[in-house]
Amino acid sequence: MACINNQQENSSKNSELIGFIKFNDYPKDLQNGELFLSKESTFMYQDPPIGDPFEGFLLNKKDPITSYKDILSCYSKNSESYISCFTALYKSDFENGYIKKDTVDRLKKLDSNNKERAAVIFPEGVITLCFYKLLCIFFYLRQKKLDQKSKEYYAMEKIYNLDELDDFDNFDNVTIKAGLIKYIDMQVEESRTLCKDDKEKLEKWKPSDNDLSLFEKYLYKCFFEKPKKNGKYRYDIQNEYKVVLTIFATEKIKMPENIKLKLDFFHEGIKIFKHNELNKISISDVIYSTCGAGGKLKSAELIYK
């Protein structure tokens, strides 16, 4: 199992990443620690505002080709990926202590399909840490399945309320990646396709090979690369930060539509701003010295519907 935090520099900002903002229909729930990861396919096939023709695909100069499901099927058709997305905030988004007007205008444009939603502010560091706790859950389940009752097993058993997950333990491996989206100039980039040798290796891959590096290489391209723009749509203004959890399973598992985490965010400095009050966001609202280290995980729930 692996957790990789890919904090590559976003070339469009060339500034320090200091936090995240997320528009939400239920901002109070989000502030209180309810976080969701949804199937990647949810974002691929729904209509706007969620629909995105480049979500979960490798890219070439003309069209998206090869979905993340095609990559995962080389491992097993039972495998699945889940994501949660945020908009990054940088020091350069602020001036004289407050958020810039052009940043506010851009954020409102990003939420143009639901203009009345409030925004939730997360200090940098909180998001990565709280999703890392999710990896601990799967480690716990893996230990339980293998009956390797180590000190860590007993410690996690006391910390986490994981009754909802008791029947979900027939997976092989889990990875979590978190990072900023890389925006590609489709006019000048080479075609980003599966190279012939890698395709053959993936098609011949067996679970006994026990090496996910080739899967991770191409899943990264599906999840973390988008065009700068496509027709009238501009993607690079999104400054998107994404968390991706991938469950690898050869045994048949009924995969949930969503994974819900409940954390204690009381000491994390999570703040809500109404849509018409975004201009009041100060840099001190974003830069917050947390003492809760990402929030205490209370429970996790798999949602099937």
PDB file of C-alpha atoms in Angstrom:
ATOM      1  CA  MET A   1       0.000   0.000   0.000  1.00  0.00           C
ATOM      2  CA  ALA A   2       1.289   3.451  -0.821  1.00  0.00           C
ATOM      3  CA  CYS A   3       0.443   7.082  -0.177  1.00  0.00           C
ATOM      4  CA  ILE A   4       2.088   9.577  -2.508  1.00  0.00           C
ATOM      5  CA  ASN A   5       1.705  13.326  -2.105  1.00  0.00           C
ATOM      6  CA  ASN A   6       2.563  14.862  -5.449  1.00  0.00           C
ATOM      7  CA  GLN A   7       3.055  18.551  -4.594  1.00  0.00           C
ATOM      8  CA  GLN A   8       4.529  19.528  -7.928  1.00  0.00           C
ATOM      9  CA  GLU A   9       4.634  23.237  -8.657  1.00  0.00           C
ATOM     10  CA  ASN A  10       1.748  24.575 -10.665  1.00  0.00           C
ATOM     11  CA  SER A  11       3.478  26.571 -13.386  1.00  0.00           C
ATOM     12  CA  SER A  12       0.468  28.868 -13.782  1.00  0.00           C
ATOM     13  CA  LYS A  13       0.944  30.170 -10.258  1.00  0.00           C
ATOM     14  CA  ASN A  14       4.668  29.984  -9.462  1.00  0.00           C
ATOM     15  CA  SER A  15       3.797  30.714  -5.846  1.00  0.00           C
ATOM     16  CA  GLU A  16       3.524  28.939  -2.521  1.00  0.00           C
ATOM     17  CA  LEU A  17       0.521  26.665  -2.075  1.00  0.00           C
ATOM     18  CA  ILE A  18      -1.171  27.698   1.185  1.00  0.00           C
ATOM     19  CA  GLY A  19      -4.627  26.117   1.179  1.00  0.00           C
ATOM     20  CA  PHE A  20      -7.706  24.891  -0.630  1.00  0.00           C
ATOM     21  CA  ILE A  21     -11.246  26.046  -1.324  1.00  0.00           C
ATOM     22  CA  LYS A  22     -14.236  23.856  -2.151  1.00  0.00           C
ATOM     23  CA  PHE A  23     -17.751  24.913  -3.135  1.00  0.00           C
ATOM     24  CA  ASN A  24     -20.309  22.619  -1.584  1.00  0.00           C
ATOM     25  CA  ASP A  25     -24.062  22.167  -1.192  1.00  0.00           C
ATOM     26  CA  TYR A  26     -23.573  21.162   2.443  1.00  0.00           C
ATOM     27  CA  PRO A  27     -20.768  23.409   3.711  1.00  0.00           C
ATOM     28  CA  LYS A  28     -21.537  22.886   7.411  1.00  0.00           C
ATOM     29  CA  ASP A  29     -21.219  19.106   7.019  1.00  0.00           C
ATOM     30  CA  LEU A  30     -17.920  19.589   5.244  1.00  0.00           C
ATOM     31  CA  GLN A  31     -16.688  21.940   7.972  1.00  0.00           C
ATOM     32  CA  ASN A  32     -17.707  19.342  10.559  1.00  0.00           C
ATOM     33  CA  GLY A  33     -15.525  16.707   8.941  1.00  0.00           C
ATOM     34  CA  GLU A  34     -17.649  14.839   6.386  1.00  0.00           C
ATOM     35  CA  LEU A  35     -15.468  14.110   3.365  1.00  0.00           C
ATOM     36  CA  PHE A  36     -16.415  12.033   0.333  1.00  0.00           C
ATOM     37  CA  LEU A  37     -14.529  10.208  -2.377  1.00  0.00           C
ATOM     38  CA  SER A  38     -16.640   9.274  -5.402  1.00  0.00           C
ATOM     39  CA  LYS A  39     -16.053   6.801  -8.211  1.00  0.00           C
ATOM     40  CA  GLU A  40     -14.003   8.392 -10.950  1.00  0.00           C
ATOM     41  CA  SER A  41     -16.709   7.307 -13.404  1.00  0.00           C
ATOM     42  CA  THR A  42     -19.148   9.620 -11.590  1.00  0.00           C
ATOM     43  CA  PHE A  43     -17.147  12.577 -12.878  1.00  0.00           C
ATOM     44  CA  MET A  44     -16.649  11.068 -16.330  1.00  0.00           C
ATOM     45  CA  TYR A  45     -20.260  10.505 -17.301  1.00  0.00           C
ATOM     46  CA  GLN A  46     -22.488  12.970 -15.472  1.00  0.00           C
ATOM     47  CA  ASP A  47     -23.678  16.155 -17.152  1.00  0.00           C
ATOM     48  CA  PRO A  48     -22.226  19.545 -16.089  1.00  0.00           C
ATOM     49  CA  PRO A  49     -21.275  20.808 -13.615  1.00  0.00           C
ATOM     50  CA  ILE A  50     -19.572  17.499 -12.792  1.00  0.00           C
ATOM     51  CA  GLY A  51     -19.250  16.175 -16.321  1.00  0.00           C
ATOM     52  CA  ASP A  52     -15.747  16.441 -17.787  1.00  0.00           C
ATOM     53  CA  PRO A  53     -14.794  14.702 -21.051  1.00  0.00           C
ATOM     54  CA  PHE A  54     -11.129  14.572 -20.009  1.00  0.00           C
ATOM     55  CA  GLU A  55     -11.672  13.191 -16.514  1.00  0.00           C
ATOM     56  CA  GLY A  56     -10.023   9.784 -16.157  1.00  0.00           C
ATOM     57  CA  PHE A  57      -8.565   9.549 -19.680  1.00  0.00           C
ATOM     58  CA  LEU A  58      -5.162   9.499 -21.262  1.00  0.00           C
ATOM     59  CA  LEU A  59      -4.876  12.376 -23.713  1.00  0.00           C
ATOM     60  CA  ASN A  60      -3.608  12.894 -27.205  1.00  0.00           C
ATOM     61  CA  LYS A  61      -3.616  15.968 -29.463  1.00  0.00           C
ATOM     62  CA  LYS A  62      -7.195  15.527 -30.641  1.00  0.00           C
ATOM     63  CA  ASP A  63      -9.294  13.362 -28.360  1.00  0.00           C
ATOM     64  CA  PRO A  64      -9.157  11.621 -25.001  1.00  0.00           C
ATOM     65  CA  ILE A  65      -8.336   7.947 -25.476  1.00  0.00           C
ATOM     66  CA  THR A  66      -7.995   4.998 -23.126  1.00  0.00           C
ATOM     67  CA  SER A  67      -9.854   5.469 -19.861  1.00  0.00           C
ATOM     68  CA  TYR A  68      -8.569   4.610 -16.398  1.00  0.00           C
ATOM     69  CA  LYS A  69     -10.962   1.618 -16.501  1.00  0.00           C
ATOM     70  CA  ASP A  70      -9.037   0.264 -19.501  1.00  0.00           C
ATOM     71  CA  ILE A  71      -5.823   0.483 -17.487  1.00  0.00           C
ATOM     72  CA  LEU A  72      -7.343  -1.115 -14.392  1.00  0.00           C
ATOM     73  CA  SER A  73      -8.914  -3.941 -16.408  1.00  0.00           C
ATOM     74  CA  CYS A  74      -5.406  -5.236 -17.133  1.00  0.00           C
ATOM     75  CA  TYR A  75      -5.213  -5.921 -13.399  1.00  0.00           C
ATOM     76  CA  SER A  76      -8.833  -6.912 -12.856  1.00  0.00           C
ATOM     77  CA  LYS A  77     -12.259  -5.630 -13.834  1.00  0.00           C
ATOM     78  CA  ASN A  78     -13.050  -5.611 -10.117  1.00  0.00           C
ATOM     79  CA  SER A  79     -10.676  -2.719  -9.413  1.00  0.00           C
ATOM     80  CA  GLU A  80     -11.878   0.887  -8.997  1.00  0.00           C
ATOM     81  CA  SER A  81     -10.672   4.432  -8.346  1.00  0.00           C
ATOM     82  CA  TYR A  82     -12.241   7.158  -6.197  1.00  0.00           C
ATOM     83  CA  ILE A  83     -11.504  10.873  -6.178  1.00  0.00           C
ATOM     84  CA  SER A  84     -12.085  14.066  -4.245  1.00  0.00           C
ATOM     85  CA  CYS A  85     -11.262  17.461  -5.764  1.00  0.00           C
ATOM     86  CA  PHE A  86     -10.360  20.902  -4.413  1.00  0.00           C
ATOM     87  CA  THR A  87      -9.210  24.244  -5.818  1.00  0.00           C
ATOM     88  CA  ALA A  88      -5.727  25.326  -4.740  1.00  0.00           C
ATOM     89  CA  LEU A  89      -5.078  28.748  -3.213  1.00  0.00           C
ATOM     90  CA  TYR A  90      -1.646  30.375  -3.461  1.00  0.00           C
ATOM     91  CA  LYS A  91       0.042  33.291  -1.760  1.00  0.00           C
ATOM     92  CA  SER A  92      -0.141  35.106  -5.079  1.00  0.00           C
ATOM     93  CA  ASP A  93      -3.963  34.949  -4.834  1.00  0.00           C
ATOM     94  CA  PHE A  94      -3.756  37.501  -1.996  1.00  0.00           C
ATOM     95  CA  GLU A  95      -2.755  41.149  -1.810  1.00  0.00           C
ATOM     96  CA  ASN A  96      -2.536  43.385   1.254  1.00  0.00           C
ATOM     97  CA  GLY A  97      -3.783  40.506   3.369  1.00  0.00           C
ATOM     98  CA  TYR A  98      -6.970  39.785   1.398  1.00  0.00           C
ATOM     99  CA  ILE A  99      -7.947  37.696  -1.601  1.00  0.00           C
ATOM    100  CA  LYS A 100      -7.601  39.481  -4.949  1.00  0.00           C
ATOM    101  CA  LYS A 101     -10.651  40.536  -6.922  1.00  0.00           C
ATOM    102  CA  ASP A 102      -9.547  38.614 -10.015  1.00  0.00           C
ATOM    103  CA  THR A 103      -9.171  35.467  -7.897  1.00  0.00           C
ATOM    104  CA  VAL A 104     -12.708  35.931  -6.552  1.00  0.00           C
ATOM    105  CA  ASP A 105     -14.016  36.445 -10.097  1.00  0.00           C
ATOM    106  CA  ARG A 106     -12.245  33.281 -11.250  1.00  0.00           C
ATOM    107  CA  LEU A 107     -13.620  31.244  -8.340  1.00  0.00           C
ATOM    108  CA  LYS A 108     -17.157  32.415  -9.059  1.00  0.00           C
ATOM    109  CA  LYS A 109     -16.701  31.464 -12.690  1.00  0.00           C
ATOM    110  CA  LEU A 110     -15.636  27.973 -11.631  1.00  0.00           C
ATOM    111  CA  ASP A 111     -18.864  27.642  -9.665  1.00  0.00           C
ATOM    112  CA  SER A 112     -21.008  29.235 -12.373  1.00  0.00           C
ATOM    113  CA  ASN A 113     -23.395  26.258 -12.556  1.00  0.00           C
ATOM    114  CA  ASN A 114     -24.430  26.665  -8.927  1.00  0.00           C
ATOM    115  CA  LYS A 115     -24.000  30.338  -8.056  1.00  0.00           C
ATOM    116  CA  GLU A 116     -25.420  30.228  -4.554  1.00  0.00           C
ATOM    117  CA  ARG A 117     -23.106  27.610  -3.040  1.00  0.00           C
ATOM    118  CA  ALA A 118     -20.937  28.573  -0.100  1.00  0.00           C
ATOM    119  CA  ALA A 119     -17.189  27.923  -0.103  1.00  0.00           C
ATOM    120  CA  VAL A 120     -15.238  25.988   2.516  1.00  0.00           C
ATOM    121  CA  ILE A 121     -11.603  26.953   3.215  1.00  0.00           C
ATOM    122  CA  PHE A 122      -9.006  24.332   4.202  1.00  0.00           C
ATOM    123  CA  PRO A 123      -5.462  25.182   5.316  1.00  0.00           C
ATOM    124  CA  GLU A 124      -2.776  23.332   3.347  1.00  0.00           C
ATOM    125  CA  GLY A 125      -1.770  20.105   5.057  1.00  0.00           C
ATOM    126  CA  VAL A 126      -5.184  19.217   6.464  1.00  0.00           C
ATOM    127  CA  ILE A 127      -6.427  17.553   3.269  1.00  0.00           C
ATOM    128  CA  THR A 128      -3.435  15.321   2.645  1.00  0.00           C
ATOM    129  CA  LEU A 129      -3.265  14.189   6.246  1.00  0.00           C
ATOM    130  CA  CYS A 130      -6.933  13.350   6.585  1.00  0.00           C
ATOM    131  CA  PHE A 131      -6.876  11.203   3.449  1.00  0.00           C
ATOM    132  CA  TYR A 132      -3.731   9.498   4.652  1.00  0.00           C
ATOM    133  CA  LYS A 133      -5.869   8.254   7.524  1.00  0.00           C
ATOM    134  CA  LEU A 134      -7.997   6.494   4.937  1.00  0.00           C
ATOM    135  CA  LEU A 135      -4.957   4.486   3.920  1.00  0.00           C
ATOM    136  CA  CYS A 136      -4.650   3.455   7.561  1.00  0.00           C
ATOM    137  CA  ILE A 137      -8.171   2.041   7.365  1.00  0.00           C
ATOM    138  CA  PHE A 138      -7.269  -0.242   4.484  1.00  0.00           C
ATOM    139  CA  PHE A 139      -4.069  -1.253   6.238  1.00  0.00           C
ATOM    140  CA  TYR A 140      -6.235  -2.214   9.213  1.00  0.00           C
ATOM    141  CA  LEU A 141      -8.550  -4.284   7.021  1.00  0.00           C
ATOM    142  CA  ARG A 142      -5.605  -5.959   5.337  1.00  0.00           C
ATOM    143  CA  GLN A 143      -4.084  -6.897   8.693  1.00  0.00           C
ATOM    144  CA  LYS A 144      -7.459  -8.224   9.801  1.00  0.00           C
ATOM    145  CA  LYS A 145      -7.778 -10.400   6.702  1.00  0.00           C
ATOM    146  CA  LEU A 146      -4.259 -11.779   7.083  1.00  0.00           C
ATOM    147  CA  ASP A 147      -4.790 -12.157  10.842  1.00  0.00           C
ATOM    148  CA  GLN A 148      -1.524 -10.348  11.499  1.00  0.00           C
ATOM    149  CA  LYS A 149      -2.429  -8.916  14.864  1.00  0.00           C
ATOM    150  CA  SER A 150       0.501  -6.597  15.431  1.00  0.00           C
ATOM    151  CA  LYS A 151       0.696  -3.694  17.868  1.00  0.00           C
ATOM    152  CA  GLU A 152      -0.425  -1.442  15.017  1.00  0.00           C
ATOM    153  CA  TYR A 153      -3.479  -3.658  14.450  1.00  0.00           C
ATOM    154  CA  TYR A 154      -4.642  -3.333  18.031  1.00  0.00           C
ATOM    155  CA  ALA A 155      -3.941   0.408  18.050  1.00  0.00           C
ATOM    156  CA  MET A 156      -6.076   0.949  14.946  1.00  0.00           C
ATOM    157  CA  GLU A 157      -8.824  -1.292  16.285  1.00  0.00           C
ATOM    158  CA  LYS A 158      -9.153   1.006  19.296  1.00  0.00           C
ATOM    159  CA  ILE A 159      -9.026   4.232  17.253  1.00  0.00           C
ATOM    160  CA  TYR A 160     -11.317   3.526  14.317  1.00  0.00           C
ATOM    161  CA  ASN A 161     -14.987   2.690  14.292  1.00  0.00           C
ATOM    162  CA  LEU A 162     -14.948   0.498  11.205  1.00  0.00           C
ATOM    163  CA  ASP A 163     -17.984  -1.736  11.668  1.00  0.00           C
ATOM    164  CA  GLU A 164     -19.328  -0.526   8.316  1.00  0.00           C
ATOM    165  CA  LEU A 165     -16.307  -2.024   6.555  1.00  0.00           C
ATOM    166  CA  ASP A 166     -16.255  -5.501   8.096  1.00  0.00           C
ATOM    167  CA  ASP A 167     -17.361  -7.237   4.891  1.00  0.00           C
ATOM    168  CA  PHE A 168     -15.080  -5.233   2.629  1.00  0.00           C
ATOM    169  CA  ASP A 169     -11.730  -6.934   2.963  1.00  0.00           C
ATOM    170  CA  ASN A 170     -11.183  -9.005  -0.189  1.00  0.00           C
ATOM    171  CA  PHE A 171      -8.913  -6.511  -1.917  1.00  0.00           C
ATOM    172  CA  ASP A 172      -5.288  -6.999  -2.935  1.00  0.00           C
ATOM    173  CA  ASN A 173      -3.846  -3.538  -2.571  1.00  0.00           C
ATOM    174  CA  VAL A 174      -4.683   0.157  -2.216  1.00  0.00           C
ATOM    175  CA  THR A 175      -2.822   3.277  -3.297  1.00  0.00           C
ATOM    176  CA  ILE A 176      -3.535   6.939  -2.573  1.00  0.00           C
ATOM    177  CA  LYS A 177      -2.129   9.798  -4.634  1.00  0.00           C
ATOM    178  CA  ALA A 178      -2.646  13.483  -3.921  1.00  0.00           C
ATOM    179  CA  GLY A 179      -1.417  16.373  -6.016  1.00  0.00           C
ATOM    180  CA  LEU A 180      -1.951  19.288  -8.349  1.00  0.00           C
ATOM    181  CA  ILE A 181      -3.245  18.767 -11.868  1.00  0.00           C
ATOM    182  CA  LYS A 182      -0.710  19.271 -14.660  1.00  0.00           C
ATOM    183  CA  TYR A 183      -2.237  21.303 -17.500  1.00  0.00           C
ATOM    184  CA  ILE A 184      -0.984  20.337 -20.948  1.00  0.00           C
ATOM    185  CA  ASP A 185      -0.746  22.423 -24.110  1.00  0.00           C
ATOM    186  CA  MET A 186      -2.383  19.968 -26.497  1.00  0.00           C
ATOM    187  CA  GLN A 187      -1.027  21.787 -29.564  1.00  0.00           C
ATOM    188  CA  VAL A 188       2.596  21.107 -28.771  1.00  0.00           C
ATOM    189  CA  GLU A 189       2.624  18.008 -26.563  1.00  0.00           C
ATOM    190  CA  GLU A 190       3.409  14.621 -28.010  1.00  0.00           C
ATOM    191  CA  SER A 191       0.551  12.138 -28.110  1.00  0.00           C
ATOM    192  CA  ARG A 192       0.107  10.776 -24.608  1.00  0.00           C
ATOM    193  CA  THR A 193      -0.859   7.219 -25.416  1.00  0.00           C
ATOM    194  CA  LEU A 194       0.052   3.820 -24.111  1.00  0.00           C
ATOM    195  CA  CYS A 195       3.383   3.004 -25.699  1.00  0.00           C
ATOM    196  CA  LYS A 196       3.458  -0.398 -27.421  1.00  0.00           C
ATOM    197  CA  ASP A 197       5.880  -2.045 -24.986  1.00  0.00           C
ATOM    198  CA  ASP A 198       3.958  -0.857 -21.920  1.00  0.00           C
ATOM    199  CA  LYS A 199       0.647  -1.963 -23.401  1.00  0.00           C
ATOM    200  CA  GLU A 200       2.022  -5.451 -23.970  1.00  0.00           C
ATOM    201  CA  LYS A 201       3.389  -5.565 -20.417  1.00  0.00           C
ATOM    202  CA  LEU A 202       0.061  -4.511 -18.942  1.00  0.00           C
ATOM    203  CA  GLU A 203      -1.860  -7.031 -21.021  1.00  0.00           C
ATOM    204  CA  LYS A 204       0.481  -9.823 -19.852  1.00  0.00           C
ATOM    205  CA  TRP A 205       0.529  -8.642 -16.222  1.00  0.00           C
ATOM    206  CA  LYS A 206      -0.445 -11.141 -13.505  1.00  0.00           C
ATOM    207  CA  PRO A 207      -1.332 -10.369  -9.861  1.00  0.00           C
ATOM    208  CA  SER A 208       1.549 -12.625  -8.845  1.00  0.00           C
ATOM    209  CA  ASP A 209       3.920 -10.083 -10.420  1.00  0.00           C
ATOM    210  CA  ASN A 210       3.202  -7.885  -7.380  1.00  0.00           C
ATOM    211  CA  ASP A 211       4.418  -4.662  -9.032  1.00  0.00           C
ATOM    212  CA  LEU A 212       1.987  -1.790  -9.559  1.00  0.00           C
ATOM    213  CA  SER A 213       4.480   0.738 -10.921  1.00  0.00           C
ATOM    214  CA  LEU A 214       3.296   0.501 -14.548  1.00  0.00           C
ATOM    215  CA  PHE A 215      -0.319   0.854 -13.463  1.00  0.00           C
ATOM    216  CA  GLU A 216       0.581   3.849 -11.327  1.00  0.00           C
ATOM    217  CA  LYS A 217       2.442   5.462 -14.227  1.00  0.00           C
ATOM    218  CA  TYR A 218      -0.577   5.455 -16.532  1.00  0.00           C
ATOM    219  CA  LEU A 219      -3.215   5.980 -13.869  1.00  0.00           C
ATOM    220  CA  TYR A 220      -1.311   9.141 -12.960  1.00  0.00           C
ATOM    221  CA  LYS A 221      -1.614  10.323 -16.569  1.00  0.00           C
ATOM    222  CA  CYS A 222      -5.356   9.593 -16.534  1.00  0.00           C
ATOM    223  CA  PHE A 223      -5.982  11.343 -13.223  1.00  0.00           C
ATOM    224  CA  PHE A 224      -3.490  14.191 -12.991  1.00  0.00           C
ATOM    225  CA  GLU A 225      -3.120  15.513 -16.549  1.00  0.00           C
ATOM    226  CA  LYS A 226      -5.652  17.726 -18.359  1.00  0.00           C
ATOM    227  CA  PRO A 227      -5.527  20.092 -21.341  1.00  0.00           C
ATOM    228  CA  LYS A 228      -5.038  23.777 -20.590  1.00  0.00           C
ATOM    229  CA  LYS A 229      -8.112  24.436 -22.664  1.00  0.00           C
ATOM    230  CA  ASN A 230     -10.484  22.714 -25.041  1.00  0.00           C
ATOM    231  CA  GLY A 231     -12.642  24.866 -27.282  1.00  0.00           C
ATOM    232  CA  LYS A 232     -14.395  27.445 -25.127  1.00  0.00           C
ATOM    233  CA  TYR A 233     -13.506  25.599 -21.906  1.00  0.00           C
ATOM    234  CA  ARG A 234     -10.455  26.633 -19.876  1.00  0.00           C
ATOM    235  CA  TYR A 235      -9.198  24.005 -17.469  1.00  0.00           C
ATOM    236  CA  ASP A 236      -6.000  25.669 -16.275  1.00  0.00           C
ATOM    237  CA  ILE A 237      -7.911  28.342 -14.317  1.00  0.00           C
ATOM    238  CA  GLN A 238      -9.234  25.595 -12.052  1.00  0.00           C
ATOM    239  CA  ASN A 239      -5.912  25.123 -10.219  1.00  0.00           C
ATOM    240  CA  GLU A 240      -7.279  21.725  -9.303  1.00  0.00           C
ATOM    241  CA  TYR A 241      -5.890  19.577  -6.501  1.00  0.00           C
ATOM    242  CA  LYS A 242      -7.029  15.970  -6.518  1.00  0.00           C
ATOM    243  CA  VAL A 243      -6.918  12.999  -4.165  1.00  0.00           C
ATOM    244  CA  VAL A 244      -7.194   9.582  -5.843  1.00  0.00           C
ATOM    245  CA  LEU A 245      -7.670   6.288  -4.018  1.00  0.00           C
ATOM    246  CA  THR A 246      -7.401   3.129  -6.119  1.00  0.00           C
ATOM    247  CA  ILE A 247      -8.555  -0.248  -4.863  1.00  0.00           C
ATOM    248  CA  PHE A 248      -6.940  -3.207  -6.640  1.00  0.00           C
ATOM    249  CA  ALA A 249      -8.935  -6.428  -6.329  1.00  0.00           C
ATOM    250  CA  THR A 250      -8.924  -9.729  -8.184  1.00  0.00           C
ATOM    251  CA  GLU A 251     -11.793 -11.176  -6.135  1.00  0.00           C
ATOM    252  CA  LYS A 252     -15.290  -9.969  -6.911  1.00  0.00           C
ATOM    253  CA  ILE A 253     -16.167  -7.069  -4.593  1.00  0.00           C
ATOM    254  CA  LYS A 254     -19.251  -4.897  -4.779  1.00  0.00           C
ATOM    255  CA  MET A 255     -17.569  -1.524  -5.069  1.00  0.00           C
ATOM    256  CA  PRO A 256     -19.316   1.406  -3.353  1.00  0.00           C
ATOM    257  CA  GLU A 257     -20.355   4.522  -5.243  1.00  0.00           C
ATOM    258  CA  ASN A 258     -18.885   6.743  -2.525  1.00  0.00           C
ATOM    259  CA  ILE A 259     -16.583   6.460   0.468  1.00  0.00           C
ATOM    260  CA  LYS A 260     -17.563   8.735   3.323  1.00  0.00           C
ATOM    261  CA  LEU A 261     -15.169   9.763   6.074  1.00  0.00           C
ATOM    262  CA  LYS A 262     -16.204  11.392   9.325  1.00  0.00           C
ATOM    263  CA  LEU A 263     -13.429  13.320  11.052  1.00  0.00           C
ATOM    264  CA  ASP A 264     -13.134  15.696  13.961  1.00  0.00           C
ATOM    265  CA  PHE A 265     -12.185  19.045  12.381  1.00  0.00           C
ATOM    266  CA  PHE A 266     -12.773  21.096  15.529  1.00  0.00           C
ATOM    267  CA  HIS A 267      -9.135  22.261  15.810  1.00  0.00           C
ATOM    268  CA  GLU A 268      -8.380  22.493  12.082  1.00  0.00           C
ATOM    269  CA  GLY A 269      -9.419  26.065  11.258  1.00  0.00           C
ATOM    270  CA  ILE A 270     -11.928  25.064   8.560  1.00  0.00           C
ATOM    271  CA  LYS A 271     -14.006  28.133   7.620  1.00  0.00           C
ATOM    272  CA  ILE A 272     -17.142  28.820   5.568  1.00  0.00           C
ATOM    273  CA  PHE A 273     -17.732  31.849   3.364  1.00  0.00           C
ATOM    274  CA  LYS A 274     -21.006  32.650   1.656  1.00  0.00           C
ATOM    275  CA  HIS A 275     -20.845  33.003  -2.100  1.00  0.00           C
ATOM    276  CA  ASN A 276     -21.296  36.777  -1.952  1.00  0.00           C
ATOM    277  CA  GLU A 277     -18.645  37.144   0.766  1.00  0.00           C
ATOM    278  CA  LEU A 278     -15.674  35.522  -0.957  1.00  0.00           C
ATOM    279  CA  ASN A 279     -13.963  38.923  -1.124  1.00  0.00           C
ATOM    280  CA  LYS A 280     -13.710  38.849   2.687  1.00  0.00           C
ATOM    281  CA  ILE A 281     -11.331  35.867   2.709  1.00  0.00           C
ATOM    282  CA  SER A 282      -8.046  36.923   4.314  1.00  0.00           C
ATOM    283  CA  ILE A 283      -4.728  35.163   4.081  1.00  0.00           C
ATOM    284  CA  SER A 284      -4.932  34.493   7.824  1.00  0.00           C
ATOM    285  CA  ASP A 285      -8.124  32.496   7.170  1.00  0.00           C
ATOM    286  CA  VAL A 286      -6.111  30.156   4.964  1.00  0.00           C
ATOM    287  CA  ILE A 287      -2.769  29.998   6.758  1.00  0.00           C
ATOM    288  CA  TYR A 288      -3.614  28.355  10.041  1.00  0.00           C
ATOM    289  CA  SER A 289      -1.292  26.579  12.457  1.00  0.00           C
ATOM    290  CA  THR A 290      -3.179  23.336  13.026  1.00  0.00           C
ATOM    291  CA  CYS A 291      -2.765  21.294  16.164  1.00  0.00           C
ATOM    292  CA  GLY A 292      -5.050  18.455  15.125  1.00  0.00           C
ATOM    293  CA  ALA A 293      -2.809  17.006  12.393  1.00  0.00           C
ATOM    294  CA  GLY A 294      -5.599  16.548   9.868  1.00  0.00           C
ATOM    295  CA  GLY A 295      -8.411  15.762  12.243  1.00  0.00           C
ATOM    296  CA  LYS A 296      -9.216  12.657  14.232  1.00  0.00           C
ATOM    297  CA  LEU A 297     -10.890  10.008  12.110  1.00  0.00           C
ATOM    298  CA  LYS A 298     -14.114   8.854  13.746  1.00  0.00           C
ATOM    299  CA  SER A 299     -15.533   6.475  11.166  1.00  0.00           C
ATOM    300  CA  ALA A 300     -15.650   5.449   7.535  1.00  0.00           C
ATOM    301  CA  GLU A 301     -18.657   4.330   5.542  1.00  0.00           C
ATOM    302  CA  LEU A 302     -19.085   2.677   2.154  1.00  0.00           C
ATOM    303  CA  ILE A 303     -22.153   3.969   0.321  1.00  0.00           C
ATOM    304  CA  TYR A 304     -23.847   1.670  -2.212  1.00  0.00           C
ATOM    305  CA  LYS A 305     -26.580   3.196  -4.350  1.00  0.00           C
TER     306      LYS A 305
END
